PDB file of C-alpha atoms in Angstrom:
ATOM      1  CA  MET I 149      84.958  77.730 122.387  1.00  0.00           C
ATOM      2  CA  VAL I 150      84.468  79.162 118.975  1.00  0.00           C
ATOM      3  CA  THR I 151      86.664  82.357 118.328  1.00  0.00           C
ATOM      4  CA  ILE I 152      86.405  84.864 115.406  1.00  0.00           C
ATOM      5  CA  TYR I 153      89.500  83.121 113.772  1.00  0.00           C
ATOM      6  CA  ASP I 154      87.451  79.720 113.428  1.00  0.00           C
ATOM      7  CA  VAL I 155      84.743  80.988 111.062  1.00  0.00           C
ATOM      8  CA  PRO I 156      85.061  83.059 107.816  1.00  0.00           C
ATOM      9  CA  ALA I 157      85.074  86.849 107.903  1.00  0.00           C
ATOM     10  CA  ASP I 158      81.912  87.681 105.544  1.00  0.00           C
ATOM     11  CA  ASP I 159      79.962  85.269 107.521  1.00  0.00           C
ATOM     12  CA  LEU I 160      80.847  86.488 110.659  1.00  0.00           C
ATOM     13  CA  ILE I 161      80.545  90.394 109.713  1.00  0.00           C
ATOM     14  CA  GLU I 162      77.117  89.718 107.988  1.00  0.00           C
ATOM     15  CA  ALA I 163      75.763  88.092 111.687  1.00  0.00           C
ATOM     16  CA  VAL I 164      77.194  90.682 113.777  1.00  0.00           C
ATOM     17  CA  ALA I 165      75.931  93.390 111.759  1.00  0.00           C
ATOM     18  CA  ALA I 166      72.390  91.850 111.866  1.00  0.00           C
ATOM     19  CA  ARG I 167      72.900  92.161 115.764  1.00  0.00           C
ATOM     20  CA  LEU I 168      74.210  95.544 115.730  1.00  0.00           C
ATOM     21  CA  GLU I 169      71.194  96.724 113.901  1.00  0.00           C
ATOM     22  CA  ASP I 170      68.999  96.314 117.488  1.00  0.00           C
ATOM     23  CA  ARG I 171      71.894  97.698 119.540  1.00  0.00           C
ATOM     24  CA  ILE I 172      73.446 100.910 117.698  1.00  0.00           C
ATOM     25  CA  ASP I 173      71.602 103.966 115.799  1.00  0.00           C
ATOM     26  CA  GLU I 174      72.665 105.090 112.416  1.00  0.00           C
ATOM     27  CA  PRO I 175      73.508 108.429 112.210  1.00  0.00           C
ATOM     28  CA  ASP I 176      71.451 110.700 109.867  1.00  0.00           C
ATOM     29  CA  TRP I 177      74.238 112.221 107.585  1.00  0.00           C
ATOM     30  CA  VAL I 178      75.434 108.454 106.732  1.00  0.00           C
ATOM     31  CA  GLU I 179      73.458 108.250 103.626  1.00  0.00           C
ATOM     32  CA  PHE I 180      75.209 111.200 102.097  1.00  0.00           C
ATOM     33  CA  THR I 181      78.919 110.575 103.157  1.00  0.00           C
ATOM     34  CA  LYS I 182      81.814 109.023 101.133  1.00  0.00           C
ATOM     35  CA  THR I 183      83.803 106.836 102.707  1.00  0.00           C
ATOM     36  CA  GLY I 184      87.087 108.043 101.825  1.00  0.00           C
ATOM     37  CA  ALA I 185      88.766 110.783  99.737  1.00  0.00           C
ATOM     38  CA  GLY I 186      89.341 108.069  97.040  1.00  0.00           C
ATOM     39  CA  LYS I 187      85.737 107.749  96.436  1.00  0.00           C
ATOM     40  CA  GLU I 188      83.409 109.703  94.346  1.00  0.00           C
ATOM     41  CA  LEU I 189      80.104 108.329  95.597  1.00  0.00           C
ATOM     42  CA  PRO I 190      78.767 107.237  98.991  1.00  0.00           C
ATOM     43  CA  PRO I 191      77.967 103.512  99.613  1.00  0.00           C
ATOM     44  CA  GLU I 192      74.840 102.356  97.861  1.00  0.00           C
ATOM     45  CA  GLN I 193      74.250  99.531 100.643  1.00  0.00           C
ATOM     46  CA  ASP I 194      71.164  99.861 102.828  1.00  0.00           C
ATOM     47  CA  ASP I 195      72.693  98.547 105.882  1.00  0.00           C
ATOM     48  CA  PHE I 196      76.221 100.028 105.361  1.00  0.00           C
ATOM     49  CA  TRP I 197      76.730 101.664 108.647  1.00  0.00           C
ATOM     50  CA  TYR I 198      75.875  98.198 110.558  1.00  0.00           C
ATOM     51  CA  VAL I 199      78.387  96.362 108.035  1.00  0.00           C
ATOM     52  CA  ARG I 200      81.277  98.644 108.559  1.00  0.00           C
ATOM     53  CA  SER I 201      80.780  98.976 112.250  1.00  0.00           C
ATOM     54  CA  ALA I 202      80.661  95.070 112.359  1.00  0.00           C
ATOM     55  CA  SER I 203      84.159  95.050 110.480  1.00  0.00           C
ATOM     56  CA  LEU I 204      85.286  97.813 112.747  1.00  0.00           C
ATOM     57  CA  LEU I 205      84.581  95.467 115.697  1.00  0.00           C
ATOM     58  CA  ARG I 206      86.359  92.606 114.072  1.00  0.00           C
ATOM     59  CA  LYS I 207      89.365  94.562 113.532  1.00  0.00           C
ATOM     60  CA  VAL I 208      89.602  96.112 116.739  1.00  0.00           C
ATOM     61  CA  ALA I 209      89.314  92.457 118.256  1.00  0.00           C
ATOM     62  CA  GLN I 210      91.949  91.270 116.282  1.00  0.00           C
ATOM     63  CA  ASN I 211      94.717  94.253 116.087  1.00  0.00           C
ATOM     64  CA  GLU I 212      94.072  95.847 119.500  1.00  0.00           C
ATOM     65  CA  PRO I 213      95.018  98.365 120.808  1.00  0.00           C
ATOM     66  CA  ILE I 214      94.398 100.016 117.083  1.00  0.00           C
ATOM     67  CA  GLY I 215      94.120 103.681 116.457  1.00  0.00           C
ATOM     68  CA  ILE I 216      92.056 105.769 114.046  1.00  0.00           C
ATOM     69  CA  GLU I 217      94.467 106.485 111.608  1.00  0.00           C
ATOM     70  CA  ARG I 218      95.746 102.887 111.298  1.00  0.00           C
ATOM     71  CA  LEU I 219      91.776 101.809 110.964  1.00  0.00           C
ATOM     72  CA  ALA I 220      91.640 104.866 108.005  1.00  0.00           C
ATOM     73  CA  THR I 221      94.871 103.447 106.240  1.00  0.00           C
ATOM     74  CA  GLU I 222      93.298  99.793 106.437  1.00  0.00           C
ATOM     75  CA  TYR I 223      89.816 101.218 104.920  1.00  0.00           C
ATOM     76  CA  GLY I 224      91.177 103.466 102.467  1.00  0.00           C
ATOM     77  CA  SER I 225      91.785 103.181  98.721  1.00  0.00           C
ATOM     78  CA  LYS I 226      93.784 104.234  95.600  1.00  0.00           C
ATOM     79  CA  LYS I 227      92.749 107.760  94.231  1.00  0.00           C
ATOM     80  CA  ARG I 228      93.212 107.712  90.372  1.00  0.00           C
ATOM     81  CA  GLY I 229      91.832 111.152  89.638  1.00  0.00           C
ATOM     82  CA  SER I 230      87.824 109.993  89.046  1.00  0.00           C
ATOM     83  CA  ASN I 231      86.432 106.480  88.612  1.00  0.00           C
ATOM     84  CA  ARG I 232      85.375 107.046  85.398  1.00  0.00           C
ATOM     85  CA  TYR I 233      88.645 107.110  84.091  1.00  0.00           C
ATOM     86  CA  VAL I 234      92.120 107.123  84.764  1.00  0.00           C
ATOM     87  CA  VAL I 235      93.776 110.354  84.968  1.00  0.00           C
ATOM     88  CA  ARG I 236      97.164 109.594  86.650  1.00  0.00           C
ATOM     89  CA  PRO I 237      99.057 107.205  88.782  1.00  0.00           C
ATOM     90  CA  GLY I 238      97.378 105.876  91.855  1.00  0.00           C
ATOM     91  CA  GLU I 239      98.301 106.911  95.148  1.00  0.00           C
ATOM     92  CA  HIS I 240      96.685 105.550  98.433  1.00  0.00           C
ATOM     93  CA  GLU I 241      94.145 107.782 100.279  1.00  0.00           C
ATOM     94  CA  GLY I 242      92.958 106.788 104.089  1.00  0.00           C
ATOM     95  CA  GLY I 243      89.309 106.251 104.607  1.00  0.00           C
ATOM     96  CA  SER I 244      86.866 108.663 106.329  1.00  0.00           C
ATOM     97  CA  ARG I 245      88.323 109.439 109.910  1.00  0.00           C
ATOM     98  CA  LYS I 246      84.999 110.818 111.115  1.00  0.00           C
ATOM     99  CA  LEU I 247      82.794 107.625 109.783  1.00  0.00           C
ATOM    100  CA  ILE I 248      85.418 105.370 111.818  1.00  0.00           C
ATOM    101  CA  ARG I 249      85.203 107.600 114.791  1.00  0.00           C
ATOM    102  CA  SER I 250      81.672 108.087 115.022  1.00  0.00           C
ATOM    103  CA  SER I 251      81.178 104.270 114.587  1.00  0.00           C
ATOM    104  CA  LEU I 252      83.644 103.310 117.118  1.00  0.00           C
ATOM    105  CA  GLN I 253      82.009 105.889 119.659  1.00  0.00           C
ATOM    106  CA  SER I 254      78.341 104.390 119.028  1.00  0.00           C
ATOM    107  CA  LEU I 255      80.362 100.992 119.689  1.00  0.00           C
ATOM    108  CA  GLU I 256      81.607 102.577 123.098  1.00  0.00           C
ATOM    109  CA  GLU I 257      78.535 103.524 124.326  1.00  0.00           C
ATOM    110  CA  GLU I 258      77.104  99.861 123.796  1.00  0.00           C
ATOM    111  CA  GLY I 259      80.198  98.928 125.857  1.00  0.00           C
ATOM    112  CA  LEU I 260      81.782  96.359 123.314  1.00  0.00           C
ATOM    113  CA  VAL I 261      84.932  98.694 122.903  1.00  0.00           C
ATOM    114  CA  THR I 262      86.849 100.666 125.197  1.00  0.00           C
ATOM    115  CA  THR I 263      89.559 103.608 125.056  1.00  0.00           C
ATOM    116  CA  ALA I 264      93.087 102.613 126.101  1.00  0.00           C
ATOM    117  CA  SER I 265      94.677 106.355 126.874  1.00  0.00           C
ATOM    118  CA  GLY I 266      97.148 106.757 124.389  1.00  0.00           C
ATOM    119  CA  GLU I 267      97.067 103.699 122.783  1.00  0.00           C
ATOM    120  CA  GLY I 268      93.836 103.657 120.863  1.00  0.00           C
ATOM    121  CA  ARG I 269      90.622 101.281 120.911  1.00  0.00           C
ATOM    122  CA  ARG I 270      90.547  97.692 122.714  1.00  0.00           C
ATOM    123  CA  LEU I 271      87.822  95.189 122.961  1.00  0.00           C
ATOM    124  CA  SER I 272      85.805  95.153 126.350  1.00  0.00           C
ATOM    125  CA  ASP I 273      85.213  92.174 128.286  1.00  0.00           C
ATOM    126  CA  GLU I 274      81.355  92.403 127.109  1.00  0.00           C
ATOM    127  CA  GLY I 275      82.699  92.856 123.333  1.00  0.00           C
ATOM    128  CA  GLU I 276      84.570  89.682 123.483  1.00  0.00           C
ATOM    129  CA  ALA I 277      81.720  87.638 124.860  1.00  0.00           C
ATOM    130  CA  PHE I 278      79.335  89.089 122.204  1.00  0.00           C
ATOM    131  CA  LEU I 279      81.863  88.299 119.227  1.00  0.00           C
ATOM    132  CA  SER I 280      82.323  84.733 120.650  1.00  0.00           C
ATOM    133  CA  GLU I 281      78.356  84.550 121.023  1.00  0.00           C
ATOM    134  CA  VAL I 282      78.087  85.492 117.156  1.00  0.00           C
ATOM    135  CA  ALA I 283      81.010  83.278 116.147  1.00  0.00           C
ATOM    136  CA  THR I 284      79.450  80.318 118.032  1.00  0.00           C
ATOM    137  CA  GLU I 285      76.201  80.852 116.430  1.00  0.00           C
ATOM    138  CA  VAL I 286      77.874  81.513 112.954  1.00  0.00           C
ATOM    139  CA  PHE I 287      80.026  78.143 113.052  1.00  0.00           C
ATOM    140  CA  GLU I 288      76.965  76.147 114.196  1.00  0.00           C
ATOM    141  CA  ASP I 289      75.057  77.463 110.909  1.00  0.00           C
ATOM    142  CA  LEU I 290      77.939  76.795 108.460  1.00  0.00           C
ATOM    143  CA  ASP I 291      77.659  73.386 106.528  1.00  0.00           C
ATOM    144  CA  ARG I 292      81.165  73.683 105.275  1.00  0.00           C
ATOM    145  CA  PRO I 293      83.244  70.199 105.262  1.00  0.00           C
ATOM    146  CA  GLU I 294      86.508  71.591 105.437  1.00  0.00           C
ATOM    147  CA  LEU I 295      85.734  73.337 108.439  1.00  0.00           C
ATOM    148  CA  GLU I 296      85.003  70.024 110.583  1.00  0.00           C
ATOM    149  CA  ARG I 297      88.352  69.977 111.971  1.00  0.00           C
ATOM    150  CA  TYR I 298      87.476  72.973 114.257  1.00  0.00           C
ATOM    151  CA  ALA I 299      84.306  71.237 116.045  1.00  0.00           C
TER     152      ALA I 299
END
């Protein structure tokens, strides 16, 4: 059985994002929001919401139980005053907690993630099956000789 560790992360996230487009709805405010305090502009990708949700689903699967604070730290960036010119030494700023929370809530409504009281979010059984199914499809589509040892 193929797991999320057997396929490259970028290929898995891309495939999961394509599947999530049919399952979850994108909020209206997503096109106007920044991804964190260290950013100056919102993301330019059209499918940003689905890619971020797929990435969050993978992070939850790898590090469960995981909370919003830790996820915000992982999705953060350096804030250096402005993107146009550097005015001070960089400090780490966390990612947008509302974006992460809203995405996890939509994944919970689909039954892919569950809340462990006091611990954070965990992947549900349906979520594990979903990720394994997508990982299997991605693995079959890959034409990479260095991954032959996993077959």
